[in-house]
PDB file of C-alpha atoms in Angstrom:
ATOM      1  CA  MET U 156       5.627 -16.550  56.141  1.00 46.00           C
ATOM      2  CA  ALA U 157       6.615 -18.530  52.119  1.00 44.00           C
ATOM      3  CA  ALA U 158       3.694 -16.788  50.530  1.00 44.00           C
ATOM      4  CA  VAL U 159       5.039 -13.123  52.614  1.00 42.00           C
ATOM      5  CA  TYR U 160       8.367 -13.991  51.668  1.00 44.00           C
ATOM      6  CA  SER U 161       6.695 -14.286  47.420  1.00 46.00           C
ATOM      7  CA  PHE U 162       4.692 -11.723  48.004  1.00 41.00           C
ATOM      8  CA  LYS U 163       7.481  -9.240  49.090  1.00 45.00           C
ATOM      9  CA  ASN U 164       9.569 -10.584  46.394  1.00 49.00           C
ATOM     10  CA  SER U 165       6.741 -10.298  42.901  1.00 48.00           C
ATOM     11  CA  MET U 166       6.703  -6.682  44.785  1.00 44.00           C
ATOM     12  CA  ARG U 167       9.961  -6.015  44.535  1.00 50.00           C
ATOM     13  CA  SER U 168      10.850  -7.385  40.837  1.00 49.00           C
ATOM     14  CA  ALA U 169       7.599  -5.144  40.211  1.00 45.00           C
ATOM     15  CA  SER U 170       9.601  -2.132  41.525  1.00 47.00           C
ATOM     16  CA  ASN U 171      11.941  -2.628  40.341  1.00 49.00           C
ATOM     17  CA  LEU U 172      11.529  -3.370  36.322  1.00 46.00           C
ATOM     18  CA  PHE U 173       9.436  -0.222  36.783  1.00 44.00           C
ATOM     19  CA  ARG U 174      12.385   1.329  37.618  1.00 46.00           C
ATOM     20  CA  LEU U 175      14.066   0.163  34.487  1.00 42.00           C
ATOM     21  CA  GLN U 176      11.030   1.473  32.486  1.00 48.00           C
ATOM     22  CA  ILE U 177      10.923   4.855  33.691  1.00 42.00           C
ATOM     23  CA  ILE U 178      15.783   4.590  33.208  1.00 37.00           C
ATOM     24  CA  ARG U 179      14.930   4.238  30.166  1.00 44.00           C
ATOM     25  CA  THR U 180      11.855   6.947  29.380  1.00 45.00           C
ATOM     26  CA  LEU U 181      14.436   8.825  30.479  1.00 41.00           C
ATOM     27  CA  LEU U 182      17.208   7.366  28.449  1.00 40.00           C
ATOM     28  CA  LEU U 183      14.932   7.517  25.671  1.00 43.00           C
ATOM     29  CA  ARG U 184      14.214  11.293  25.620  1.00 45.00           C
ATOM     30  CA  SER U 185      17.213  12.442  26.990  1.00 40.00           C
ATOM     31  CA  ALA U 186      19.281  10.314  23.619  1.00 47.00           C
ATOM     32  CA  SER U 187      16.480  11.452  21.067  1.00 61.00           C
ATOM     33  CA  GLU U 188      15.954  15.212  21.078  1.00 83.00           C
ATOM     34  CA  SER U 189      16.242  14.418  17.019  1.00 88.00           C
ATOM     35  CA  VAL U 190      14.213  11.533  16.847  1.00 93.00           C
ATOM     36  CA  LYS U 191      10.430  11.065  18.203  1.00 93.00           C
ATOM     37  CA  LEU U 192       7.912   8.434  18.270  1.00 94.00           C
ATOM     38  CA  HIS U 193       4.628   9.101  17.129  1.00 93.00           C
ATOM     39  CA  LYS U 194       1.440   6.501  18.002  1.00 94.00           C
ATOM     40  CA  PHE U 195      -1.323   7.296  15.780  1.00 95.00           C
ATOM     41  CA  THR U 196      -4.654   6.799  17.381  1.00 93.00           C
ATOM     42  CA  ASP U 197      -8.220   5.806  17.512  1.00 93.00           C
ATOM     43  CA  SER U 198      -9.164   4.493  13.545  1.00 92.00           C
ATOM     44  CA  ASP U 199      -5.603   4.340  12.823  1.00 94.00           C
ATOM     45  CA  SER U 200      -4.623   2.780  15.647  1.00 93.00           C
ATOM     46  CA  GLY U 201      -1.489   0.412  15.018  1.00 95.00           C
ATOM     47  CA  ILE U 202       0.681   3.428  12.748  1.00 97.00           C
ATOM     48  CA  LEU U 203       4.055   4.504  14.858  1.00 97.00           C
ATOM     49  CA  GLU U 204       6.442   7.353  13.041  1.00 97.00           C
ATOM     50  CA  VAL U 205       9.788   7.809  13.775  1.00 97.00           C
ATOM     51  CA  ASN U 206      10.593  11.265  12.425  1.00 96.00           C
ATOM     52  CA  LEU U 207      13.521  13.013  12.493  1.00 95.00           C
ATOM     53  CA  LYS U 208      13.828  16.289  14.151  1.00 91.00           C
ATOM     54  CA  SER U 209      17.674  17.637  13.701  1.00 87.00           C
ATOM     55  CA  PRO U 210      17.077  21.039  11.627  1.00 87.00           C
ATOM     56  CA  GLU U 211      20.613  22.322  12.291  1.00 87.00           C
ATOM     57  CA  ALA U 212      22.290  19.180  10.982  1.00 84.00           C
ATOM     58  CA  LYS U 213      20.124  18.266   8.506  1.00 89.00           C
ATOM     59  CA  ASN U 214      18.911  15.391  10.424  1.00 90.00           C
ATOM     60  CA  SER U 215      22.697  14.786   9.436  1.00 90.00           C
ATOM     61  CA  ILE U 216      23.486  11.190  11.973  1.00 91.00           C
ATOM     62  CA  GLY U 217      25.778  11.654  14.525  1.00 90.00           C
ATOM     63  CA  LYS U 218      25.936   9.488  18.437  1.00 91.00           C
ATOM     64  CA  ASP U 219      22.933  11.185  19.460  1.00 90.00           C
ATOM     65  CA  MET U 220      20.609  10.089  16.310  1.00 91.00           C
ATOM     66  CA  LEU U 221      21.767   7.203  16.092  1.00 93.00           C
ATOM     67  CA  ILE U 222      21.023   6.033  19.483  1.00 93.00           C
ATOM     68  CA  GLY U 223      17.425   8.142  19.187  1.00 93.00           C
ATOM     69  CA  LEU U 224      16.633   5.780  16.438  1.00 94.00           C
ATOM     70  CA  LYS U 225      18.059   2.918  17.541  1.00 95.00           C
ATOM     71  CA  GLN U 226      15.678   3.145  21.123  1.00 94.00           C
ATOM     72  CA  ALA U 227      12.451   3.947  18.860  1.00 95.00           C
ATOM     73  CA  LEU U 228      12.939   0.878  16.493  1.00 96.00           C
ATOM     74  CA  GLU U 229      13.431  -1.391  19.244  1.00 95.00           C
ATOM     75  CA  THR U 230      10.145   0.149  21.211  1.00 95.00           C
ATOM     76  CA  VAL U 231       8.586   0.138  17.731  1.00 95.00           C
ATOM     77  CA  ASN U 232       9.751  -3.503  17.717  1.00 94.00           C
ATOM     78  CA  ALA U 233       8.231  -4.356  20.673  1.00 94.00           C
ATOM     79  CA  ASP U 234       5.218  -2.711  20.342  1.00 94.00           C
ATOM     80  CA  PRO U 235       2.235  -5.618  20.470  1.00 93.00           C
ATOM     81  CA  VAL U 236      -0.085  -2.891  18.489  1.00 94.00           C
ATOM     82  CA  ALA U 237       1.708  -1.585  16.222  1.00 96.00           C
ATOM     83  CA  LYS U 238       1.481  -2.473  12.624  1.00 96.00           C
ATOM     84  CA  VAL U 239       2.716  -0.106  10.113  1.00 97.00           C
ATOM     85  CA  LEU U 240       6.115   2.193  10.452  1.00 98.00           C
ATOM     86  CA  LEU U 241       6.710   5.108   8.570  1.00 98.00           C
ATOM     87  CA  ILE U 242      10.199   7.143   9.043  1.00 97.00           C
ATOM     88  CA  SER U 243       9.270  11.335   8.266  1.00 97.00           C
ATOM     89  CA  SER U 244      11.495  14.137   8.934  1.00 95.00           C
ATOM     90  CA  SER U 245       9.949  16.760  10.062  1.00 93.00           C
ATOM     91  CA  VAL U 246      12.892  19.153   8.648  1.00 93.00           C
ATOM     92  CA  PRO U 247      11.839  21.621   5.596  1.00 92.00           C
ATOM     93  CA  ARG U 248      13.586  20.038   2.188  1.00 93.00           C
ATOM     94  CA  VAL U 249      15.415  17.592   4.163  1.00 94.00           C
ATOM     95  CA  PHE U 250      15.080  14.197   5.145  1.00 96.00           C
ATOM     96  CA  CYS U 251      18.100  13.038   5.975  1.00 95.00           C
ATOM     97  CA  ALA U 252      21.810  14.400   4.483  1.00 91.00           C
ATOM     98  CA  GLY U 253      23.350  11.013   5.076  1.00 87.00           C
ATOM     99  CA  ALA U 254      26.144  11.167   8.372  1.00 84.00           C
ATOM    100  CA  ASP U 255      27.077  14.065  10.313  1.00 83.00           C
ATOM    101  CA  LEU U 256      30.413  14.825   8.841  1.00 83.00           C
ATOM    102  CA  LYS U 257      31.852  17.129  11.371  1.00 85.00           C
ATOM    103  CA  GLU U 258      31.127  14.776  14.254  1.00 87.00           C
ATOM    104  CA  ARG U 259      32.836  12.157  11.718  1.00 87.00           C
ATOM    105  CA  LYS U 260      36.416  14.123  10.592  1.00 84.00           C
ATOM    106  CA  GLU U 261      36.909  14.777  14.907  1.00 86.00           C
ATOM    107  CA  MET U 262      37.160  10.652  14.867  1.00 88.00           C
ATOM    108  CA  THR U 263      39.270   8.328  14.299  1.00 90.00           C
ATOM    109  CA  ALA U 264      40.095   5.631  11.658  1.00 90.00           C
ATOM    110  CA  SER U 265      38.968   3.083  14.627  1.00 90.00           C
ATOM    111  CA  GLU U 266      36.217   5.186  15.866  1.00 89.00           C
ATOM    112  CA  VAL U 267      34.731   5.741  12.133  1.00 89.00           C
ATOM    113  CA  ARG U 268      34.500   2.317  11.816  1.00 91.00           C
ATOM    114  CA  ASN U 269      32.989   0.871  14.951  1.00 92.00           C
ATOM    115  CA  PHE U 270      30.335   4.003  14.155  1.00 91.00           C
ATOM    116  CA  VAL U 271      29.435   2.279  10.848  1.00 92.00           C
ATOM    117  CA  HIS U 272      28.641  -1.113  11.854  1.00 94.00           C
ATOM    118  CA  SER U 273      26.698   1.027  14.006  1.00 94.00           C
ATOM    119  CA  LEU U 274      25.449   2.682  11.685  1.00 94.00           C
ATOM    120  CA  ARG U 275      24.314  -0.711   9.355  1.00 95.00           C
ATOM    121  CA  SER U 276      23.761  -3.169  12.705  1.00 95.00           C
ATOM    122  CA  THR U 277      20.772  -0.331  13.112  1.00 96.00           C
ATOM    123  CA  PHE U 278      19.287  -0.136   9.249  1.00 97.00           C
ATOM    124  CA  SER U 279      19.762  -3.909   9.422  1.00 97.00           C
ATOM    125  CA  TYR U 280      17.381  -4.390  11.920  1.00 96.00           C
ATOM    126  CA  LEU U 281      15.324  -1.063  10.924  1.00 97.00           C
ATOM    127  CA  GLU U 282      14.854  -3.723   7.592  1.00 97.00           C
ATOM    128  CA  ALA U 283      14.132  -7.230  10.042  1.00 96.00           C
ATOM    129  CA  ILE U 284      11.825  -5.250  11.483  1.00 96.00           C
ATOM    130  CA  ARG U 285       7.903  -7.670  11.962  1.00 94.00           C
ATOM    131  CA  ILE U 286       5.657  -5.085  10.625  1.00 97.00           C
ATOM    132  CA  PRO U 287       5.180  -2.709   7.300  1.00 97.00           C
ATOM    133  CA  THR U 288       8.003   0.171   7.440  1.00 98.00           C
ATOM    134  CA  ILE U 289       7.830   3.230   4.631  1.00 98.00           C
ATOM    135  CA  ALA U 290      10.200   5.928   4.370  1.00 98.00           C
ATOM    136  CA  VAL U 291       8.083   9.278   4.085  1.00 98.00           C
ATOM    137  CA  ILE U 292      10.889  11.846   1.425  1.00 98.00           C
ATOM    138  CA  GLU U 293      10.563  15.124   1.475  1.00 97.00           C
ATOM    139  CA  GLY U 294      13.795  16.949  -0.101  1.00 95.00           C
ATOM    140  CA  ALA U 295      17.355  15.298   0.520  1.00 96.00           C
ATOM    141  CA  ALA U 296      18.161  11.584   1.038  1.00 97.00           C
ATOM    142  CA  LEU U 297      21.872  11.580   0.776  1.00 96.00           C
ATOM    143  CA  GLY U 298      24.225   8.647   1.676  1.00 96.00           C
ATOM    144  CA  GLY U 299      23.259   6.780   4.730  1.00 95.00           C
ATOM    145  CA  GLY U 300      19.657   8.934   4.426  1.00 96.00           C
ATOM    146  CA  LEU U 301      19.265   6.834   1.269  1.00 97.00           C
ATOM    147  CA  GLU U 302      20.838   3.640   2.902  1.00 97.00           C
ATOM    148  CA  MET U 303      18.165   4.046   5.964  1.00 97.00           C
ATOM    149  CA  ALA U 304      15.540   4.257   3.010  1.00 98.00           C
ATOM    150  CA  LEU U 305      16.485   1.783   1.497  1.00 98.00           C
ATOM    151  CA  SER U 306      16.038  -0.696   4.195  1.00 97.00           C
ATOM    152  CA  CYS U 307      12.438   0.346   4.701  1.00 98.00           C
ATOM    153  CA  ASP U 308       9.616  -1.330   2.669  1.00 98.00           C
ATOM    154  CA  LEU U 309       8.490   1.420   0.812  1.00 98.00           C
ATOM    155  CA  ARG U 310       9.659   4.586  -0.391  1.00 98.00           C
ATOM    156  CA  ILE U 311       7.323   7.694  -1.410  1.00 98.00           C
ATOM    157  CA  CYS U 312       8.463  10.589  -2.065  1.00 97.00           C
ATOM    158  CA  GLY U 313       7.317  14.680  -3.655  1.00 97.00           C
ATOM    159  CA  LYS U 314       8.705  16.080  -6.175  1.00 96.00           C
ATOM    160  CA  ASP U 315      11.206  17.552  -4.881  1.00 95.00           C
ATOM    161  CA  ALA U 316      12.918  14.574  -2.980  1.00 97.00           C
ATOM    162  CA  VAL U 317      16.606  14.009  -4.181  1.00 96.00           C
ATOM    163  CA  LEU U 318      18.369  10.925  -3.587  1.00 97.00           C
ATOM    164  CA  GLY U 319      22.443  10.105  -4.000  1.00 97.00           C
ATOM    165  CA  LEU U 320      25.027   7.970  -2.558  1.00 97.00           C
ATOM    166  CA  PRO U 321      27.835  10.459  -2.774  1.00 95.00           C
ATOM    167  CA  GLU U 322      30.547   9.090  -0.794  1.00 95.00           C
ATOM    168  CA  THR U 323      32.777   8.547  -3.917  1.00 95.00           C
ATOM    169  CA  SER U 324      33.226  11.612  -3.099  1.00 93.00           C
ATOM    170  CA  LEU U 325      34.708  12.003   0.233  1.00 92.00           C
ATOM    171  CA  ALA U 326      36.477   8.870  -1.416  1.00 95.00           C
ATOM    172  CA  ILE U 327      34.976   5.742   0.762  1.00 94.00           C
ATOM    173  CA  ILE U 328      31.562   3.899  -0.707  1.00 95.00           C
ATOM    174  CA  PRO U 329      28.924   3.438   1.598  1.00 95.00           C
ATOM    175  CA  GLY U 330      29.458   1.867   4.442  1.00 93.00           C
ATOM    176  CA  ALA U 331      25.587   1.159   5.647  1.00 95.00           C
ATOM    177  CA  GLY U 332      24.167  -1.486   3.224  1.00 96.00           C
ATOM    178  CA  GLY U 333      23.668   0.919   0.369  1.00 96.00           C
ATOM    179  CA  THR U 334      26.554  -1.452  -1.751  1.00 97.00           C
ATOM    180  CA  GLN U 335      24.112  -4.554  -1.248  1.00 96.00           C
ATOM    181  CA  ARG U 336      20.437  -2.344  -0.963  1.00 97.00           C
ATOM    182  CA  LEU U 337      20.616  -0.399  -4.044  1.00 97.00           C
ATOM    183  CA  PRO U 338      21.032  -3.547  -6.399  1.00 96.00           C
ATOM    184  CA  ARG U 339      18.832  -5.788  -5.020  1.00 95.00           C
ATOM    185  CA  LEU U 340      15.938  -2.600  -5.683  1.00 95.00           C
ATOM    186  CA  VAL U 341      16.946  -1.188  -9.346  1.00 96.00           C
ATOM    187  CA  GLY U 342      19.518  -3.682 -10.717  1.00 95.00           C
ATOM    188  CA  LYS U 343      23.010  -3.971 -10.349  1.00 96.00           C
ATOM    189  CA  SER U 344      24.506  -1.882 -13.150  1.00 97.00           C
ATOM    190  CA  VAL U 345      22.122   0.904 -12.643  1.00 97.00           C
ATOM    191  CA  ALA U 346      23.651   1.100  -8.884  1.00 97.00           C
ATOM    192  CA  LYS U 347      26.804   1.383 -10.141  1.00 98.00           C
ATOM    193  CA  GLU U 348      27.061   3.625 -12.321  1.00 97.00           C
ATOM    194  CA  LEU U 349      24.937   5.852  -9.313  1.00 97.00           C
ATOM    195  CA  ILE U 350      28.287   4.313  -6.751  1.00 97.00           C
ATOM    196  CA  PHE U 351      30.657   4.895  -8.862  1.00 97.00           C
ATOM    197  CA  THR U 352      29.757   8.149  -9.874  1.00 97.00           C
ATOM    198  CA  GLY U 353      28.061   9.732  -7.089  1.00 96.00           C
ATOM    199  CA  ARG U 354      24.527  10.890  -9.011  1.00 95.00           C
ATOM    200  CA  LYS U 355      22.184  12.553  -7.384  1.00 96.00           C
ATOM    201  CA  VAL U 356      18.808  11.459  -8.926  1.00 96.00           C
ATOM    202  CA  ASP U 357      15.400  13.710  -8.961  1.00 96.00           C
ATOM    203  CA  SER U 358      12.079  12.212  -8.033  1.00 96.00           C
ATOM    204  CA  ALA U 359      10.993  11.247 -11.642  1.00 95.00           C
ATOM    205  CA  ASP U 360      14.784   9.612 -12.299  1.00 96.00           C
ATOM    206  CA  ALA U 361      14.339   7.421  -8.778  1.00 97.00           C
ATOM    207  CA  PHE U 362      10.124   6.788  -9.695  1.00 97.00           C
ATOM    208  CA  SER U 363      11.032   5.614 -13.116  1.00 96.00           C
ATOM    209  CA  MET U 364      14.148   2.766 -11.619  1.00 96.00           C
ATOM    210  CA  GLY U 365      12.032   1.566  -9.167  1.00 96.00           C
ATOM    211  CA  LEU U 366      14.187   2.958  -6.047  1.00 97.00           C
ATOM    212  CA  VAL U 367      10.564   5.064  -5.144  1.00 97.00           C
ATOM    213  CA  ASN U 368       7.552   3.501  -5.262  1.00 97.00           C
ATOM    214  CA  HIS U 369       5.710   7.123  -5.172  1.00 97.00           C
ATOM    215  CA  CYS U 370       6.143  10.077  -6.543  1.00 97.00           C
ATOM    216  CA  VAL U 371       3.635  12.949  -5.670  1.00 97.00           C
ATOM    217  CA  PRO U 372       3.206  16.285  -5.463  1.00 96.00           C
ATOM    218  CA  ALA U 373       6.026  18.338  -2.774  1.00 95.00           C
ATOM    219  CA  GLY U 374       5.266  18.396   0.561  1.00 95.00           C
ATOM    220  CA  GLU U 375       2.141  15.322  -0.127  1.00 97.00           C
ATOM    221  CA  ALA U 376       4.243  12.272   0.458  1.00 97.00           C
ATOM    222  CA  ARG U 377       3.142  11.779   4.278  1.00 97.00           C
ATOM    223  CA  VAL U 378      -0.045  12.112   3.109  1.00 97.00           C
ATOM    224  CA  LYS U 379      -0.176   9.377   0.404  1.00 98.00           C
ATOM    225  CA  ALA U 380       2.549   7.098   3.073  1.00 98.00           C
ATOM    226  CA  LEU U 381      -0.134   8.112   5.888  1.00 97.00           C
ATOM    227  CA  GLU U 382      -2.734   6.534   2.784  1.00 97.00           C
ATOM    228  CA  ILE U 383      -1.079   3.475   1.887  1.00 98.00           C
ATOM    229  CA  ALA U 384      -0.741   2.874   5.811  1.00 97.00           C
ATOM    230  CA  ARG U 385      -4.319   2.938   6.426  1.00 97.00           C
ATOM    231  CA  GLU U 386      -5.112  -0.082   4.156  1.00 97.00           C
ATOM    232  CA  ILE U 387      -2.367  -1.984   5.407  1.00 97.00           C
ATOM    233  CA  ILE U 388      -4.062  -1.596   8.740  1.00 96.00           C
ATOM    234  CA  GLN U 389      -7.256  -2.836   7.496  1.00 94.00           C
ATOM    235  CA  LYS U 390      -6.000  -6.555   6.405  1.00 95.00           C
ATOM    236  CA  GLY U 391      -5.100  -9.110   8.901  1.00 94.00           C
ATOM    237  CA  PRO U 392      -1.673  -8.466  10.936  1.00 95.00           C
ATOM    238  CA  ILE U 393      -0.323 -11.440  10.928  1.00 95.00           C
ATOM    239  CA  ALA U 394      -0.624 -12.268   7.656  1.00 95.00           C
ATOM    240  CA  ILE U 395       0.472  -9.234   6.967  1.00 96.00           C
ATOM    241  CA  ARG U 396       4.232 -10.086   8.867  1.00 96.00           C
ATOM    242  CA  MET U 397       4.085 -13.324   7.161  1.00 95.00           C
ATOM    243  CA  ALA U 398       4.030 -11.985   3.491  1.00 96.00           C
ATOM    244  CA  LYS U 399       7.025  -9.804   5.084  1.00 95.00           C
ATOM    245  CA  ARG U 400       8.904 -12.911   6.428  1.00 96.00           C
ATOM    246  CA  ALA U 401       7.797 -15.292   2.998  1.00 95.00           C
ATOM    247  CA  ILE U 402       9.449 -12.183   0.437  1.00 94.00           C
ATOM    248  CA  ASP U 403      12.514 -11.501   2.349  1.00 94.00           C
ATOM    249  CA  GLY U 404      13.565 -14.132   3.295  1.00 93.00           C
ATOM    250  CA  GLY U 405      13.031 -16.027   0.361  1.00 90.00           C
ATOM    251  CA  LEU U 406      15.191 -13.507  -2.217  1.00 89.00           C
ATOM    252  CA  GLU U 407      17.798 -14.528   0.306  1.00 86.00           C
ATOM    253  CA  GLY U 408      18.473 -18.719  -1.968  1.00 88.00           C
ATOM    254  CA  ASP U 409      16.481 -19.924  -5.286  1.00 91.00           C
ATOM    255  CA  MET U 410      12.670 -20.627  -5.756  1.00 94.00           C
ATOM    256  CA  GLU U 411      12.561 -24.058  -4.115  1.00 93.00           C
ATOM    257  CA  SER U 412      13.711 -22.519  -0.697  1.00 93.00           C
ATOM    258  CA  GLY U 413      11.205 -18.689  -0.821  1.00 93.00           C
ATOM    259  CA  LEU U 414       8.502 -21.790  -2.030  1.00 95.00           C
ATOM    260  CA  ALA U 415       8.479 -23.800   0.596  1.00 95.00           C
ATOM    261  CA  LEU U 416       9.509 -21.017   3.645  1.00 95.00           C
ATOM    262  CA  GLU U 417       6.108 -19.531   1.824  1.00 95.00           C
ATOM    263  CA  GLU U 418       4.495 -23.299   2.474  1.00 95.00           C
ATOM    264  CA  GLU U 419       5.260 -22.393   5.983  1.00 95.00           C
ATOM    265  CA  CYS U 420       4.487 -18.935   6.588  1.00 95.00           C
ATOM    266  CA  TYR U 421       1.013 -20.126   4.433  1.00 94.00           C
ATOM    267  CA  ALA U 422       1.082 -23.042   7.705  1.00 96.00           C
ATOM    268  CA  GLN U 423       1.541 -20.572  10.444  1.00 94.00           C
ATOM    269  CA  LEU U 424      -1.959 -18.511   8.879  1.00 95.00           C
ATOM    270  CA  LEU U 425      -4.269 -21.618   8.914  1.00 95.00           C
ATOM    271  CA  PRO U 426      -4.781 -21.714  13.054  1.00 95.00           C
ATOM    272  CA  THR U 427      -5.623 -18.020  13.529  1.00 94.00           C
ATOM    273  CA  MET U 428      -9.145 -16.767  14.174  1.00 92.00           C
ATOM    274  CA  ASP U 429      -8.498 -14.326  11.824  1.00 93.00           C
ATOM    275  CA  ARG U 430      -8.035 -16.131   8.959  1.00 92.00           C
ATOM    276  CA  LEU U 431     -12.201 -17.820  10.085  1.00 94.00           C
ATOM    277  CA  GLU U 432     -12.893 -14.223   9.910  1.00 91.00           C
ATOM    278  CA  GLY U 433     -12.041 -13.134   6.929  1.00 89.00           C
ATOM    279  CA  LEU U 434     -14.267 -16.240   5.496  1.00 92.00           C
ATOM    280  CA  ALA U 435     -16.889 -15.665   7.847  1.00 93.00           C
ATOM    281  CA  ALA U 436     -16.580 -12.335   6.616  1.00 90.00           C
ATOM    282  CA  PHE U 437     -16.214 -12.643   2.795  1.00 92.00           C
ATOM    283  CA  ALA U 438     -19.496 -14.865   3.029  1.00 93.00           C
ATOM    284  CA  GLU U 439     -20.989 -12.388   5.254  1.00 93.00           C
ATOM    285  CA  LYS U 440     -20.649  -9.156   3.234  1.00 91.00           C
ATOM    286  CA  ARG U 441     -19.131  -7.283   5.924  1.00 91.00           C
ATOM    287  CA  LYS U 442     -15.437  -5.820   6.591  1.00 92.00           C
ATOM    288  CA  PRO U 443     -13.765  -7.813   7.864  1.00 91.00           C
ATOM    289  CA  ASN U 444     -13.071  -6.983  12.081  1.00 89.00           C
ATOM    290  CA  TYR U 445      -9.210  -8.484  12.127  1.00 90.00           C
ATOM    291  CA  ASN U 446      -7.046  -8.475  16.079  1.00 89.00           C
ATOM    292  CA  GLY U 447      -4.118 -10.107  15.450  1.00 87.00           C
ATOM    293  CA  GLN U 448      -5.037 -13.917  16.653  1.00 89.00           C
TER     294      GLN U 448
END
């Protein structure tokens, strides 16, 4: 009887889990018409792409898009096969135009505070995702759109890109990480000028100040991002995750604590099969076959 009871409980748990997965899938589909998640296959397996698709609103971030973005990022972070994430747009000449100001206008001050808090938390979650992230910027990346790109590890833009944090023009400040991430990337003085003036910069200026990693001909940012992603997925996946952790965590403290973190991350790689595979492949003059173990 005990065995029958245990079997029934197991079946019930499996059934409940299956229903929850179906519900989560349906919620993701219903809540994210403006956010699509795509998984590459075959030789590009391990590359995922979150695509923003809200042409009427120029990919401005409202409640629905934020829900979809949160759920997509959670799905990516929980995927054991994921190695690199691209964030792109299918709307011509727009990456993300920032907050949905039409929706914002109808909110109370308390609702705005809660929404911005949720947006800030989502971008912090994006920044902390365990795998490398690449923002693919074609056209406008303004306000919250640039803050989202700043939360990624790398930024690739086309020559028609326009980037800026124009919030002071609306008598507010960047509230989803812009005041913190921009100066860490381009320096305090440059960041202050851009935020104080709300000035938009073109792709050439963005590249020269270090705001983006690469500037390519218009329409080719995704091609360049995929090129970089394909380079990354050839490397040891655990090593990539540890490198990201060491860099991000090390910058939060002094050199001594950063070196201690580097040592800790390195130590976690010593017992891995991937490390031994890398040494064997080097000795045998062949391409390594890493499996993330």
